[in-house]
Each structure stands twice: as C-alpha cells, then as structure tokens.
C-alpha cells in the first residue's frame, strides 16, 4: 500500500492549488508520497517545500482514509491518504518543474475546474465544495 499526503494551504479566502505535469492530472492540493521511513507530517512538509516553496510550520490532520484507487497509475491497489491543513506557513508560492500551473483559487473558482480525483473526493467529504 502506498501512503500519500496532501495539504490545504489557505490565504485569505483562497486555497493554493496546483496542476501537475505528471499523473495524477487535474488541479490538486500540494502533496506527495512518503519516502523510506518518513512519518506523514514530515513527508508533507518536505513535499510542500519541494513542490511550491512553502515552509509548512504547523499542520492539523483533517482526515485519513484508505482509498481503493490508483491516482498515480502505478498499479497499486490501495492508497492511504493523510489530509492536513497548514495552520501556519511561511514563504511565497512558486512552482517547480513538476507543476504546470499554480494558483490561489476561491471556492467558487475551485467548483468550476477539473479536480484530480483524490482532491475532489476529500473536498466533497469535508464540505469545501
């Protein structure tokens, strides 16, 4: 089973969203996979810094669930997903080579775009959309 993490990062009334160059496609929150022996919170801080240049200082776990999907198309039968919110963060959002687009979007804007399936699932589950 793969373990993946994602962070909701808010500024004012907007959420930081990314559109990756590689699967899974669609707009998503920053995040990624754990690397050898990492704990979810440490992995998320690393992924957020690598992907969008933000230093997530304080995280709150919002949800954790095992999903019977393969969003990264790697042949894995289940993913354990940890959803966090960055309560305190520093830095200025910027994209890396893995990201096609990065944007701060309102809830209304998020409702109109194509979301990556895991992001959409959790946004619906926690009533963001």
PDB file of C-alpha atoms in Angstrom:
ATOM      1  CA  UNK A   1       0.000   0.000   0.000  1.00  0.00           C
ATOM      2  CA  UNK A   2       1.232   3.489  -0.871  1.00  0.00           C
ATOM      3  CA  UNK A   3       0.902   6.329   1.611  1.00  0.00           C
ATOM      4  CA  UNK A   4       0.287   9.815   0.253  1.00  0.00           C
ATOM      5  CA  UNK A   5      -0.165  13.162   1.956  1.00  0.00           C
ATOM      6  CA  UNK A   6      -1.749  16.452   0.941  1.00  0.00           C
ATOM      7  CA  UNK A   7      -2.107  19.926   2.440  1.00  0.00           C
ATOM      8  CA  UNK A   8      -4.812  22.526   2.247  1.00  0.00           C
ATOM      9  CA  UNK A   9      -2.981  25.854   2.361  1.00  0.00           C
ATOM     10  CA  UNK A  10      -5.178  28.936   2.717  1.00  0.00           C
ATOM     11  CA  UNK A  11      -4.528  32.622   2.201  1.00  0.00           C
ATOM     12  CA  UNK A  12      -7.430  34.937   2.895  1.00  0.00           C
ATOM     13  CA  UNK A  13     -10.422  33.219   1.263  1.00  0.00           C
ATOM     14  CA  UNK A  14      -8.368  31.215  -1.255  1.00  0.00           C
ATOM     15  CA  UNK A  15      -6.722  27.784  -1.375  1.00  0.00           C
ATOM     16  CA  UNK A  16      -3.383  27.053  -3.043  1.00  0.00           C
ATOM     17  CA  UNK A  17      -3.972  24.686  -5.970  1.00  0.00           C
ATOM     18  CA  UNK A  18      -1.539  23.063  -8.395  1.00  0.00           C
ATOM     19  CA  UNK A  19      -1.872  21.444 -11.810  1.00  0.00           C
ATOM     20  CA  UNK A  20       0.883  18.847 -12.255  1.00  0.00           C
ATOM     21  CA  UNK A  21       2.762  17.893 -15.423  1.00  0.00           C
ATOM     22  CA  UNK A  22       2.552  14.190 -14.446  1.00  0.00           C
ATOM     23  CA  UNK A  23      -0.217  11.892 -13.145  1.00  0.00           C
ATOM     24  CA  UNK A  24      -2.444  12.306 -11.323  1.00  0.00           C
ATOM     25  CA  UNK A  25      -3.791  15.016 -13.625  1.00  0.00           C
ATOM     26  CA  UNK A  26      -6.243  17.734 -12.676  1.00  0.00           C
ATOM     27  CA  UNK A  27      -5.986  20.530 -10.135  1.00  0.00           C
ATOM     28  CA  UNK A  28      -4.907  19.320  -6.703  1.00  0.00           C
ATOM     29  CA  UNK A  29      -3.559  20.405  -3.362  1.00  0.00           C
ATOM     30  CA  UNK A  30       0.218  20.153  -2.837  1.00  0.00           C
ATOM     31  CA  UNK A  31       1.454  16.813  -1.537  1.00  0.00           C
ATOM     32  CA  UNK A  32       3.011  13.525  -2.496  1.00  0.00           C
ATOM     33  CA  UNK A  33       4.409  10.176  -1.403  1.00  0.00           C
ATOM     34  CA  UNK A  34       6.300   9.212   1.727  1.00  0.00           C
ATOM     35  CA  UNK A  35       9.948   8.300   1.254  1.00  0.00           C
ATOM     36  CA  UNK A  36      11.700   5.486   3.156  1.00  0.00           C
ATOM     37  CA  UNK A  37      10.691   5.582   6.808  1.00  0.00           C
ATOM     38  CA  UNK A  38       9.202   9.096   6.830  1.00  0.00           C
ATOM     39  CA  UNK A  39       6.251   9.934   9.009  1.00  0.00           C
ATOM     40  CA  UNK A  40       3.295  11.548   7.187  1.00  0.00           C
ATOM     41  CA  UNK A  41       3.730  15.022   8.701  1.00  0.00           C
ATOM     42  CA  UNK A  42       7.451  15.154   7.895  1.00  0.00           C
ATOM     43  CA  UNK A  43       6.797  13.925   4.349  1.00  0.00           C
ATOM     44  CA  UNK A  44       4.140  16.574   3.833  1.00  0.00           C
ATOM     45  CA  UNK A  45       6.411  19.384   4.986  1.00  0.00           C
ATOM     46  CA  UNK A  46       9.093  18.137   2.570  1.00  0.00           C
ATOM     47  CA  UNK A  47       6.669  17.757  -0.346  1.00  0.00           C
ATOM     48  CA  UNK A  48       5.089  21.193   0.161  1.00  0.00           C
ATOM     49  CA  UNK A  49       8.520  22.837   0.294  1.00  0.00           C
ATOM     50  CA  UNK A  50       9.708  20.934  -2.814  1.00  0.00           C
ATOM     51  CA  UNK A  51       6.540  21.490  -4.854  1.00  0.00           C
ATOM     52  CA  UNK A  52       5.519  25.044  -4.017  1.00  0.00           C
ATOM     53  CA  UNK A  53       8.320  26.602  -1.937  1.00  0.00           C
ATOM     54  CA  UNK A  54       6.220  26.965   1.208  1.00  0.00           C
ATOM     55  CA  UNK A  55       7.524  26.056   4.640  1.00  0.00           C
ATOM     56  CA  UNK A  56       4.568  24.490   6.489  1.00  0.00           C
ATOM     57  CA  UNK A  57       5.272  25.216  10.155  1.00  0.00           C
ATOM     58  CA  UNK A  58       2.140  23.881  11.848  1.00  0.00           C
ATOM     59  CA  UNK A  59      -0.155  21.193  10.439  1.00  0.00           C
ATOM     60  CA  UNK A  60      -3.525  19.871  11.556  1.00  0.00           C
ATOM     61  CA  UNK A  61      -4.650  16.394  10.472  1.00  0.00           C
ATOM     62  CA  UNK A  62      -8.130  16.744   8.945  1.00  0.00           C
ATOM     63  CA  UNK A  63      -8.712  13.210   7.688  1.00  0.00           C
ATOM     64  CA  UNK A  64      -7.068   9.859   6.997  1.00  0.00           C
ATOM     65  CA  UNK A  65      -8.549   7.183   4.799  1.00  0.00           C
ATOM     66  CA  UNK A  66      -7.574   4.142   2.762  1.00  0.00           C
ATOM     67  CA  UNK A  67      -8.890   4.557  -0.773  1.00  0.00           C
ATOM     68  CA  UNK A  68      -9.258   1.703  -3.288  1.00  0.00           C
ATOM     69  CA  UNK A  69      -7.877   3.776  -6.170  1.00  0.00           C
ATOM     70  CA  UNK A  70      -4.635   4.252  -8.084  1.00  0.00           C
ATOM     71  CA  UNK A  71      -4.372   8.013  -8.739  1.00  0.00           C
ATOM     72  CA  UNK A  72      -0.722   7.821  -9.801  1.00  0.00           C
ATOM     73  CA  UNK A  73      -1.310   4.891 -12.182  1.00  0.00           C
ATOM     74  CA  UNK A  74       1.438   2.782 -10.597  1.00  0.00           C
ATOM     75  CA  UNK A  75      -0.539  -0.450 -10.281  1.00  0.00           C
ATOM     76  CA  UNK A  76      -1.143  -0.026  -6.549  1.00  0.00           C
ATOM     77  CA  UNK A  77      -4.500  -1.345  -5.317  1.00  0.00           C
ATOM     78  CA  UNK A  78      -4.921   0.983  -2.326  1.00  0.00           C
ATOM     79  CA  UNK A  79      -3.632   4.319  -1.119  1.00  0.00           C
ATOM     80  CA  UNK A  80      -3.632   5.524   2.455  1.00  0.00           C
ATOM     81  CA  UNK A  81      -4.182   9.268   2.237  1.00  0.00           C
ATOM     82  CA  UNK A  82      -3.495  11.789   5.004  1.00  0.00           C
ATOM     83  CA  UNK A  83      -5.165  15.179   4.550  1.00  0.00           C
ATOM     84  CA  UNK A  84      -3.747  18.086   6.531  1.00  0.00           C
ATOM     85  CA  UNK A  85      -4.363  21.809   6.755  1.00  0.00           C
ATOM     86  CA  UNK A  86      -1.367  24.113   7.104  1.00  0.00           C
ATOM     87  CA  UNK A  87      -2.357  26.313  10.046  1.00  0.00           C
ATOM     88  CA  UNK A  88       0.843  28.356   9.941  1.00  0.00           C
ATOM     89  CA  UNK A  89       3.214  28.619   6.995  1.00  0.00           C
ATOM     90  CA  UNK A  90       5.920  30.840   5.549  1.00  0.00           C
ATOM     91  CA  UNK A  91       7.137  31.606   2.067  1.00  0.00           C
ATOM     92  CA  UNK A  92       5.857  32.654  -1.296  1.00  0.00           C
ATOM     93  CA  UNK A  93       4.173  30.065  -3.507  1.00  0.00           C
ATOM     94  CA  UNK A  94       6.150  29.189  -6.619  1.00  0.00           C
ATOM     95  CA  UNK A  95       6.029  26.178  -8.888  1.00  0.00           C
ATOM     96  CA  UNK A  96       8.755  23.663  -9.585  1.00  0.00           C
ATOM     97  CA  UNK A  97       9.386  21.596 -12.744  1.00  0.00           C
ATOM     98  CA  UNK A  98       6.699  19.037 -11.804  1.00  0.00           C
ATOM     99  CA  UNK A  99       3.959  21.675 -11.815  1.00  0.00           C
ATOM    100  CA  UNK A 100       2.367  23.187 -14.899  1.00  0.00           C
ATOM    101  CA  UNK A 101       0.309  25.834 -13.100  1.00  0.00           C
ATOM    102  CA  UNK A 102      -0.079  27.144  -9.562  1.00  0.00           C
ATOM    103  CA  UNK A 103      -2.812  29.453  -8.342  1.00  0.00           C
ATOM    104  CA  UNK A 104      -4.657  30.727  -5.273  1.00  0.00           C
ATOM    105  CA  UNK A 105      -8.305  29.920  -6.021  1.00  0.00           C
ATOM    106  CA  UNK A 106     -11.571  30.777  -4.306  1.00  0.00           C
ATOM    107  CA  UNK A 107     -14.110  28.067  -3.500  1.00  0.00           C
ATOM    108  CA  UNK A 108     -16.258  29.296  -6.397  1.00  0.00           C
ATOM    109  CA  UNK A 109     -13.295  29.020  -8.787  1.00  0.00           C
ATOM    110  CA  UNK A 110     -12.461  25.537  -7.463  1.00  0.00           C
ATOM    111  CA  UNK A 111     -16.022  24.387  -8.151  1.00  0.00           C
ATOM    112  CA  UNK A 112     -15.541  25.244 -11.858  1.00  0.00           C
ATOM    113  CA  UNK A 113     -12.243  23.468 -12.569  1.00  0.00           C
ATOM    114  CA  UNK A 114     -11.346  19.829 -13.184  1.00  0.00           C
ATOM    115  CA  UNK A 115     -10.003  18.420  -9.932  1.00  0.00           C
ATOM    116  CA  UNK A 116      -7.726  15.428  -9.500  1.00  0.00           C
ATOM    117  CA  UNK A 117      -9.887  12.583  -8.133  1.00  0.00           C
ATOM    118  CA  UNK A 118      -8.456  12.364  -4.584  1.00  0.00           C
ATOM    119  CA  UNK A 119      -8.599  16.144  -4.098  1.00  0.00           C
ATOM    120  CA  UNK A 120     -12.192  16.172  -5.344  1.00  0.00           C
ATOM    121  CA  UNK A 121     -13.142  13.293  -3.047  1.00  0.00           C
ATOM    122  CA  UNK A 122     -11.747  14.972   0.080  1.00  0.00           C
ATOM    123  CA  UNK A 123     -13.024  18.452  -0.833  1.00  0.00           C
ATOM    124  CA  UNK A 124     -16.515  16.942  -1.083  1.00  0.00           C
ATOM    125  CA  UNK A 125     -16.069  14.874   2.078  1.00  0.00           C
ATOM    126  CA  UNK A 126     -15.015  17.827   4.238  1.00  0.00           C
ATOM    127  CA  UNK A 127     -17.534  20.117   2.530  1.00  0.00           C
ATOM    128  CA  UNK A 128     -15.178  22.546   0.781  1.00  0.00           C
ATOM    129  CA  UNK A 129     -17.145  22.007  -2.442  1.00  0.00           C
TER     130      UNK A 129
END
